[in-house]
Short mmCIF file of C-alpha atoms in Angstrom, two decimals:
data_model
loop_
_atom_site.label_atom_id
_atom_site.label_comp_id
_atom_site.label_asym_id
_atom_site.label_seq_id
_atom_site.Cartn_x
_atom_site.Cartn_y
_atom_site.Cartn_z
CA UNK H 1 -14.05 -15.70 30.97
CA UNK H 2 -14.51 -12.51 28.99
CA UNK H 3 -15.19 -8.88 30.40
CA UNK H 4 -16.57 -6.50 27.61
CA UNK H 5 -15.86 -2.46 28.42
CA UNK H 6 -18.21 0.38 26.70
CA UNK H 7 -16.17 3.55 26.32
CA UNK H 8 -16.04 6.13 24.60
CA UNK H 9 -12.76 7.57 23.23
CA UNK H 10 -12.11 10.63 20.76
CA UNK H 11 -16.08 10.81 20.63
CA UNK H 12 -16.42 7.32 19.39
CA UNK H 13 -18.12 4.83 21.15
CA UNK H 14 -16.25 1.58 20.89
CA UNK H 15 -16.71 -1.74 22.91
CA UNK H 16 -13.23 -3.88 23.93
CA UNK H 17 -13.00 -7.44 24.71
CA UNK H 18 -10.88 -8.26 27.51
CA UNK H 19 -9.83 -12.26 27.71
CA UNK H 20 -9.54 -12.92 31.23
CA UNK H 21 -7.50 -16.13 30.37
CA UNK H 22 -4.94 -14.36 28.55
CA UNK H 23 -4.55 -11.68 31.39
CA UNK H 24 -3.95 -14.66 33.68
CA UNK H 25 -1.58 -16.85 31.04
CA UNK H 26 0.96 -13.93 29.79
CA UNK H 27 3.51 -13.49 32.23
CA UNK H 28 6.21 -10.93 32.37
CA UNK H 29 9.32 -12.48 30.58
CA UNK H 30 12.71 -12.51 33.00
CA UNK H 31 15.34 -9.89 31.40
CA UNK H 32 17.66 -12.66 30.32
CA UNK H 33 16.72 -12.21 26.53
CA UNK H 34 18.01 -9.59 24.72
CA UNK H 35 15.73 -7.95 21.43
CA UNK H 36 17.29 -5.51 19.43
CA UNK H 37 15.30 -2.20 18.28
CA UNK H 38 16.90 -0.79 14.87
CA UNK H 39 15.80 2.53 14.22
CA UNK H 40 16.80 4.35 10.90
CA UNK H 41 16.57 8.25 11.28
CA UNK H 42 16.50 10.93 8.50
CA UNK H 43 14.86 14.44 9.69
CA UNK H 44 12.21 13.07 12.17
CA UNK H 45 13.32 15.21 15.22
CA UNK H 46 10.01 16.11 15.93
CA UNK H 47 9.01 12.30 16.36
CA UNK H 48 11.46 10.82 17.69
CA UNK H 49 11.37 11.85 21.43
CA UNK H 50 8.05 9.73 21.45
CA UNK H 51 9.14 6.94 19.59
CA UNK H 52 12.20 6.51 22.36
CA UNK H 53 9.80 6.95 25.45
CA UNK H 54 7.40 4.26 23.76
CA UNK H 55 10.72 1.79 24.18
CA UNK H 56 11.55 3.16 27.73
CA UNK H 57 8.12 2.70 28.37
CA UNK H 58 8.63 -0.95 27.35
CA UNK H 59 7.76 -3.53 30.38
CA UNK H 60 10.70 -5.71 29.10
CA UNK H 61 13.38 -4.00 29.68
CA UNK H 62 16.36 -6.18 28.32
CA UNK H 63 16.66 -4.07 24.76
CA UNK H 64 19.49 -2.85 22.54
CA UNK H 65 18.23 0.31 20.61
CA UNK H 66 20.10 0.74 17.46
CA UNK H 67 19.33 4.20 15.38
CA UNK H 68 21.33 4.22 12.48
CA UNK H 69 21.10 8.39 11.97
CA UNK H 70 21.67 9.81 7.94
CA UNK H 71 19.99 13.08 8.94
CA UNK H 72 21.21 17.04 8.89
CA UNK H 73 18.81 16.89 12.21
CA UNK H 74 20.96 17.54 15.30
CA UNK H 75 19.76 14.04 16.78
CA UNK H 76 22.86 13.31 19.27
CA UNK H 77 22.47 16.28 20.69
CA UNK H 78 18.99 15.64 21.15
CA UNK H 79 19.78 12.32 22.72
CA UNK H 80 22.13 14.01 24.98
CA UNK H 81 20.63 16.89 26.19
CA UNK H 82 18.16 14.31 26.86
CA UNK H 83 20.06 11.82 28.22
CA UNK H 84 18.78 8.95 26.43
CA UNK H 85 22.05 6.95 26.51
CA UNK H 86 21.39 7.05 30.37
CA UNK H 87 17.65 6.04 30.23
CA UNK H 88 17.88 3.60 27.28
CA UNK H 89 19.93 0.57 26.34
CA UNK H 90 20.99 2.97 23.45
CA UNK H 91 23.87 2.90 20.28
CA UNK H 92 24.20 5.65 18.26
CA UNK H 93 25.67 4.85 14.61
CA UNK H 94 26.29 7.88 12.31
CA UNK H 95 26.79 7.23 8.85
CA UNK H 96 26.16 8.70 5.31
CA UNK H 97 22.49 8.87 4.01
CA UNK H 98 22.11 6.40 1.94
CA UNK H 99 18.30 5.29 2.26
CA UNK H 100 16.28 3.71 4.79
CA UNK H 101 17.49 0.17 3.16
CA UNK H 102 20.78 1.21 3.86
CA UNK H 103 20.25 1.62 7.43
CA UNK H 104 18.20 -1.08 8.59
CA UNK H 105 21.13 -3.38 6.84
CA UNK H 106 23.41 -1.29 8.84
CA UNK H 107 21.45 -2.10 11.87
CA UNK H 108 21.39 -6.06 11.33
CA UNK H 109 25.31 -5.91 11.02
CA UNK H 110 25.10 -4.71 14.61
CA UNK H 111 22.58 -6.41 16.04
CA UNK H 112 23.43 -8.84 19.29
CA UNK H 113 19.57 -9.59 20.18
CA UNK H 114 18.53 -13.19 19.82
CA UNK H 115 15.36 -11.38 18.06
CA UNK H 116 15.29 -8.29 15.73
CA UNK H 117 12.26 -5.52 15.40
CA UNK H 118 12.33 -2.80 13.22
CA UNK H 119 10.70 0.56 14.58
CA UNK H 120 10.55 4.03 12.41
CA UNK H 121 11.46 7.27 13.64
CA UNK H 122 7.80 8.42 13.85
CA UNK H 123 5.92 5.14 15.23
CA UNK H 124 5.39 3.74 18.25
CA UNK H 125 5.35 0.27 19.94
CA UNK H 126 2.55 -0.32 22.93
CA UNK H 127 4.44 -0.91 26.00
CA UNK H 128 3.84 -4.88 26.59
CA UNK H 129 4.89 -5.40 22.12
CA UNK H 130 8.17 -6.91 23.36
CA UNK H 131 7.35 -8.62 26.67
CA UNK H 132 3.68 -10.37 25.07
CA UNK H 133 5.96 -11.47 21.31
CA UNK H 134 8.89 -12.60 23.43
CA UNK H 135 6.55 -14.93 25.64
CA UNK H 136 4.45 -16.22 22.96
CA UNK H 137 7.77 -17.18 20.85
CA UNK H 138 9.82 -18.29 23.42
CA UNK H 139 6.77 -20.46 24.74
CA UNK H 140 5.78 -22.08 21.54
CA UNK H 141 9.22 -21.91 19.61
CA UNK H 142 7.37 -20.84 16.53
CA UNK H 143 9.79 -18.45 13.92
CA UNK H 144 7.57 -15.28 13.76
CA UNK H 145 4.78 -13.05 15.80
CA UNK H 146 2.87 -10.84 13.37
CA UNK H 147 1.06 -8.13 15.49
CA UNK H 148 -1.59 -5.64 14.54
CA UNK H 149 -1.44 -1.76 13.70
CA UNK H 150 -3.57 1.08 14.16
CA UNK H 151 -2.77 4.60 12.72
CA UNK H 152 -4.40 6.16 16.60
CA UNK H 153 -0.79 6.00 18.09
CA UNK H 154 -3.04 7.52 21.58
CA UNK H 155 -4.92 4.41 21.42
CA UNK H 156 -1.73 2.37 20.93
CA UNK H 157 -0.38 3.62 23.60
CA UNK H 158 -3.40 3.67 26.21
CA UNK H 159 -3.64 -0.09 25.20
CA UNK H 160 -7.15 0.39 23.91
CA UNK H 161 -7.13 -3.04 21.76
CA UNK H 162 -9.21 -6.11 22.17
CA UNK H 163 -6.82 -8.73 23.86
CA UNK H 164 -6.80 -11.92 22.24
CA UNK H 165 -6.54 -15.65 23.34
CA UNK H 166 -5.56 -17.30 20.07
CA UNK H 167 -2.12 -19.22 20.84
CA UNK H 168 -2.62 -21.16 17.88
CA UNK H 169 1.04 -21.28 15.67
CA UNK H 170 -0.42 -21.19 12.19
CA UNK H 171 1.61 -23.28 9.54
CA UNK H 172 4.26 -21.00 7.46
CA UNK H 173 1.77 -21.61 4.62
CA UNK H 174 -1.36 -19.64 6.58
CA UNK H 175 0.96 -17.47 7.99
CA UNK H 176 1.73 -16.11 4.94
CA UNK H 177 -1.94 -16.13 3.60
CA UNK H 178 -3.20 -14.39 6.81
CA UNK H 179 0.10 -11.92 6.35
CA UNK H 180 -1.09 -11.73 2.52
CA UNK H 181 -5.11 -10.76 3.27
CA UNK H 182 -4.63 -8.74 6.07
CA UNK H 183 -1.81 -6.35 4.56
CA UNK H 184 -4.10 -3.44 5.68
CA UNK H 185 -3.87 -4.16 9.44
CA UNK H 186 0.03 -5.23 9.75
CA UNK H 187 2.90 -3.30 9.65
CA UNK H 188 6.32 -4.91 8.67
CA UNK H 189 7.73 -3.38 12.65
CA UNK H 190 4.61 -5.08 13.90
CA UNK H 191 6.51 -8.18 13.01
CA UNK H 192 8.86 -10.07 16.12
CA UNK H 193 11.71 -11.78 13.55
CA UNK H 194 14.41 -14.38 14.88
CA UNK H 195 17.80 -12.71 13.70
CA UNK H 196 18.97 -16.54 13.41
CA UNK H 197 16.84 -17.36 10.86
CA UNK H 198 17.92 -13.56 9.01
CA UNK H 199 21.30 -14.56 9.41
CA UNK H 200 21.03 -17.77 8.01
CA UNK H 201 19.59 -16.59 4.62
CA UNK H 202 21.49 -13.77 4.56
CA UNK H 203 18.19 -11.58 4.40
CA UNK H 204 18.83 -8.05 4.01
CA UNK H 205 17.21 -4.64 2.66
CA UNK H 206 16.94 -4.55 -0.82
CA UNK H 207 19.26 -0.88 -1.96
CA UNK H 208 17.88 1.53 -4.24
CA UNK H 209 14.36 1.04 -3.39
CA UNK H 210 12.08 3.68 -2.22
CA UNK H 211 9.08 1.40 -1.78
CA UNK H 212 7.94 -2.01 -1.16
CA UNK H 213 11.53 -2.54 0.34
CA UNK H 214 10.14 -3.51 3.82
CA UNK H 215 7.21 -5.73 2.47
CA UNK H 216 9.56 -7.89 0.31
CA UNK H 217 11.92 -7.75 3.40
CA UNK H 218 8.82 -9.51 5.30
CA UNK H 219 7.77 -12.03 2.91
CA UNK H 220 11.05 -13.39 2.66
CA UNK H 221 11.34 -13.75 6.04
CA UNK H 222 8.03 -15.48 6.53
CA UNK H 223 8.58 -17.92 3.80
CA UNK H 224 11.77 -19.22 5.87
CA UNK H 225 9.14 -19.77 8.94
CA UNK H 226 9.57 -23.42 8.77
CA UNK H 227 8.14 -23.67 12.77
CA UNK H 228 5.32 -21.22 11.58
CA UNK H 229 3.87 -18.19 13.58
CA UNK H 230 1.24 -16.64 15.48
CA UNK H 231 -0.87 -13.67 14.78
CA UNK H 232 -1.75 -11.19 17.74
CA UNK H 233 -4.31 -8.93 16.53
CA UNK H 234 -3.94 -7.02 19.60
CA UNK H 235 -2.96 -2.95 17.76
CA UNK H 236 0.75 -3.31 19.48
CA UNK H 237 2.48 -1.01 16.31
CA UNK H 238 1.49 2.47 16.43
CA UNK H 239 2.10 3.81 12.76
CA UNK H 240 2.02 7.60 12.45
CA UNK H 241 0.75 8.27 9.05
CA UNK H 242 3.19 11.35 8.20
CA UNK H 243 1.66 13.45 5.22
CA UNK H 244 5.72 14.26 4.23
CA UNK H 245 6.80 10.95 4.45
CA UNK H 246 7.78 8.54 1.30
CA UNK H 247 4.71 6.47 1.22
CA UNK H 248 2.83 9.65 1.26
CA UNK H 249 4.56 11.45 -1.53
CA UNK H 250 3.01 10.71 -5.35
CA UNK H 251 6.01 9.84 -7.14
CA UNK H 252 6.70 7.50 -10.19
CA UNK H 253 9.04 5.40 -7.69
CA UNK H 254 5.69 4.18 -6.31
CA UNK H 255 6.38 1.72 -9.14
CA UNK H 256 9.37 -0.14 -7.07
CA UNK H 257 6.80 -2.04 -5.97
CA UNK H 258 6.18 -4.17 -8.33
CA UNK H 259 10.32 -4.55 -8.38
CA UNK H 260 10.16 -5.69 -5.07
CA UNK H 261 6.92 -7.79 -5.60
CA UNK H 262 8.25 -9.30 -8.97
CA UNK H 263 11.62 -10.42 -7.07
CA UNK H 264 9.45 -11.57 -4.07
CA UNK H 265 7.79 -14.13 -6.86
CA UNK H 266 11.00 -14.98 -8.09
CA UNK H 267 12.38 -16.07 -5.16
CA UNK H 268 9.80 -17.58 -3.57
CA UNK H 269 9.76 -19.94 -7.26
CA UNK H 270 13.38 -20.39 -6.81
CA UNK H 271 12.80 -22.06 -3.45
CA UNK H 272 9.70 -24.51 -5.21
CA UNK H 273 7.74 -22.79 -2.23
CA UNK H 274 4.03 -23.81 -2.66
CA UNK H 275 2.70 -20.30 -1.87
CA UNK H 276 4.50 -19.43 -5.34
CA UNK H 277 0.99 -19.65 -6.90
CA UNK H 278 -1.43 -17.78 -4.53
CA UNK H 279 1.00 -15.24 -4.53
CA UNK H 280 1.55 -14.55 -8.22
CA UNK H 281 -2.14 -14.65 -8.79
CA UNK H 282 -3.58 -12.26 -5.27
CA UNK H 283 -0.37 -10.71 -4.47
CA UNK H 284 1.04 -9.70 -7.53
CA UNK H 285 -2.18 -8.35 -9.00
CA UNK H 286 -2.89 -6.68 -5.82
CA UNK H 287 0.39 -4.50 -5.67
CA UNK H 288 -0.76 -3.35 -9.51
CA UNK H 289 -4.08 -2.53 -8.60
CA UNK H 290 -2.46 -0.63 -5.13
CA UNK H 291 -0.09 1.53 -7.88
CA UNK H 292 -2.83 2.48 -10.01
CA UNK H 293 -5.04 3.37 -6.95
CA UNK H 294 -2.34 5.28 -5.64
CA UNK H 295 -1.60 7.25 -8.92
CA UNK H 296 -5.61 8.07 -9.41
CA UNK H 297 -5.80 9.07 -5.74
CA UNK H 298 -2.73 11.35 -6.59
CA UNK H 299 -4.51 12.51 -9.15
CA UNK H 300 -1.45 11.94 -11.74
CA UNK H 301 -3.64 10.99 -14.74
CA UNK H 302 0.54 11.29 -16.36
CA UNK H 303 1.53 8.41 -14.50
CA UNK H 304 -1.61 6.04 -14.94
CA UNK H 305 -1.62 5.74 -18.27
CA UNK H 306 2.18 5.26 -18.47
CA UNK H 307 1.77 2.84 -15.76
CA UNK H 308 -0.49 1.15 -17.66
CA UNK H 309 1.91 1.13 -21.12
CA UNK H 310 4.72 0.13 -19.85
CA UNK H 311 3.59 -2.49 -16.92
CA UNK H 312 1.37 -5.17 -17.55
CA UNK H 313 -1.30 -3.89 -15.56
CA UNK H 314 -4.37 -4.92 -17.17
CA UNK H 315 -3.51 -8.98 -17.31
CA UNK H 316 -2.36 -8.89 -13.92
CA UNK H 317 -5.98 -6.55 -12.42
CA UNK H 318 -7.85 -9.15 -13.99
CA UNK H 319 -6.85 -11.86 -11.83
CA UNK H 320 -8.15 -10.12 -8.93
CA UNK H 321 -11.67 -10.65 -10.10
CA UNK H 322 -11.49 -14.08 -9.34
CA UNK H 323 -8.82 -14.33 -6.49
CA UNK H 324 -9.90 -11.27 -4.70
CA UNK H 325 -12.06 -11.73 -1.12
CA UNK H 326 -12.72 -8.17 -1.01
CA UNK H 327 -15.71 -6.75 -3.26
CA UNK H 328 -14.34 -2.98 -3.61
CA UNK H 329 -11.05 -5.03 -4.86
CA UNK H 330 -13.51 -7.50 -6.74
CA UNK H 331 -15.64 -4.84 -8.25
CA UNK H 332 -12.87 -2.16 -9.00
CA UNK H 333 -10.73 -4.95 -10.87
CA UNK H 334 -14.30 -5.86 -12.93
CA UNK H 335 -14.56 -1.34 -14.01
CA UNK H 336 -10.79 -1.57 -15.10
CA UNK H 337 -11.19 -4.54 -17.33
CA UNK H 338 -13.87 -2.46 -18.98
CA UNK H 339 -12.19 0.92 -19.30
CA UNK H 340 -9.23 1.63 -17.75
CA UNK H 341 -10.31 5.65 -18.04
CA UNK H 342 -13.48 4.49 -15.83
CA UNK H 343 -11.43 2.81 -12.76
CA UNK H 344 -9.14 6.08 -12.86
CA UNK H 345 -12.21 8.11 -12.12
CA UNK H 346 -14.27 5.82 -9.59
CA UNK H 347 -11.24 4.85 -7.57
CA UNK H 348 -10.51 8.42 -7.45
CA UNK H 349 -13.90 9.37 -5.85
CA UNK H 350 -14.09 6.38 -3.99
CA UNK H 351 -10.81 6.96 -2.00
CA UNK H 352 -11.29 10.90 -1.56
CA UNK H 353 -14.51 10.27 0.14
CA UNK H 354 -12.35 8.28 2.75
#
């Protein structure tokens, strides 16, 4: 019931699983459901005609596309000369840049879809993301989809993933562990969210945050999931890893992380939710290990060691020796226990290498 394909692609050999039963299962969904796309823009004209075609390109076709534009970029003339209004279910909101928090918030205001994604400027969605989430919720009533990413938006789009059969809906409690262990291969627009469920706890974008802003958006979210979810590890999110863009840039803002990870644990206590404790001792710890990397990577020695003064870095790294599956997490956390100087180095290596 499985075909396996041998090809070659970019000069890599890879092989691909193909589930027959899935192929025969998924059906196309009848347009009688409508999702809504938000898009915030700011100065990613060279992007964004791709992004757009990767939603026309959509085989569901009953979509709202909402881009919420803060940019100097000429982007309605873009969409005009290109007649996107025409081609796409398309509304065009101009307003004063006020962050990418801003704008998504702007874009749940406005939503009318029974089910919300979020989509950035510069990534892309393979064309069956709607029509396979919308089945698989709609079929099992479950509160969330959480697909898989892959930073080859060619392969995204050339649907060169391994199709899965697992239509298992996971409790909210392994939802959020899978979510929390597999950070690396999910993207928070790889997520299909119910807008009911938003709506009813008032979820929104958390202002003034440069990072971390759509990961606490997620977790909050998925700890509402009271009819649990279903992971597709299919690579359906396309995420185009922009050397200009914020989570590219070495700043000391990197440390809104742990602001958005601290208020993550605070809410989730506030709500008694049992994941309270997994998540202050992996989560947490991993976020602080994930600013420090980033700052040694960077190569801001500056910002390490005031990192490490004024957060409490060290007591929360060394939890990851014991929580932490992964060994380079494992081992890393064990070097930085024993000199902080030594992790700054061998991190540093480690990552350049990659």
């Amino acid at each position: 019931d499985k075909i396996c394909i041998d090809s070659v692609h970019e000069g890599k050999k890879e092989l691909y699983v193909i589930d027959l039963k899935e192929l025969v299962h998924e059906k196309q969904m009848d347009n009688d459901i409508l999702v809504s796309i938000i898009i915030p823009f700011y100065n990613a004209l060279e992007t964004i005609d791709r992004t757009l075609k990767s939603i026309e390109n959509q085989k569901y076709k009953n979509v709202e596309v909402i881009i919420i534009d803060g940019s100097k970029d000429n982007l309605l003339e873009f969409l005009e000369k290109n007649n996107y209004k025409e081609r796409i279910n398309l509304a065009y909101i101009r307003k004063e840049n006020g962050g990418v928090s801003s704008a998504r918030n702007l874009g749940i205001e406005n939503a009318k879809g029974k089910y919300i994604c979020f989509l950035d400027a510069d990534d892309i969605y393979h064309e069956n993301f709607i029509n396979k989430c919308l089945y698989k919720i709609e079929e099992t009533n479950c509160d969330a989809i959480i697909t898989h990413q892959d930073r080859n938006l060619e392969k995204v789009e050339k649907g060169l993933f391994e199709v899965t059969s697992d239509n298992r809906v996971l409790s909210k409690e392994d939802l959020m562990e899978y979510f929390m262990y597999n950070k690396e291969n999910i993207h928070f627009g790889g997520i299909f969210y119910k807008k009911e469920i938003i709506d009813s706890i008032n979820l929104h974008f958390e202002l003034n945050t440069k990072y971390g802003e759509d990961l606490e958006f997620a977790w909050k979210y998925l700890s509402n999931c009271a009819h649990g979810g279903i992971v597709l590890k299919d690579k359906m999110y396309g995420y185009y890893n922009n050397p200009n863009s914020a989570i590219n840039t070495i700043r000391w803002e990197k440390t809104d992380l742990i602001q958005a990870m601290n208020r993550t644990k605070e809410y989730l206590a506030t709500k008694n939710d049992v994941f309270t404790e997994k998540f202050e001792n992996y989560m947490l710890p991993r976020t602080y290990w994930t600013v420090s990397k980033t700052f040694a990577v960077g190569g801001r020695k500056d910002y390490y060691q005031k990192f490490i003064k004024e957060y409490p870095v060290k007591e929360n790294i060394r939890k990851l020796v014991k929580s932490s599956k992964n060994k380079l997490l494992k081992y890393s956390s064990a070097i930085f226990n024993i000199s902080t100087l030594l992790f700054y180095y061998a991190v540093k290596m480690v990552y350049k290498k990659r």
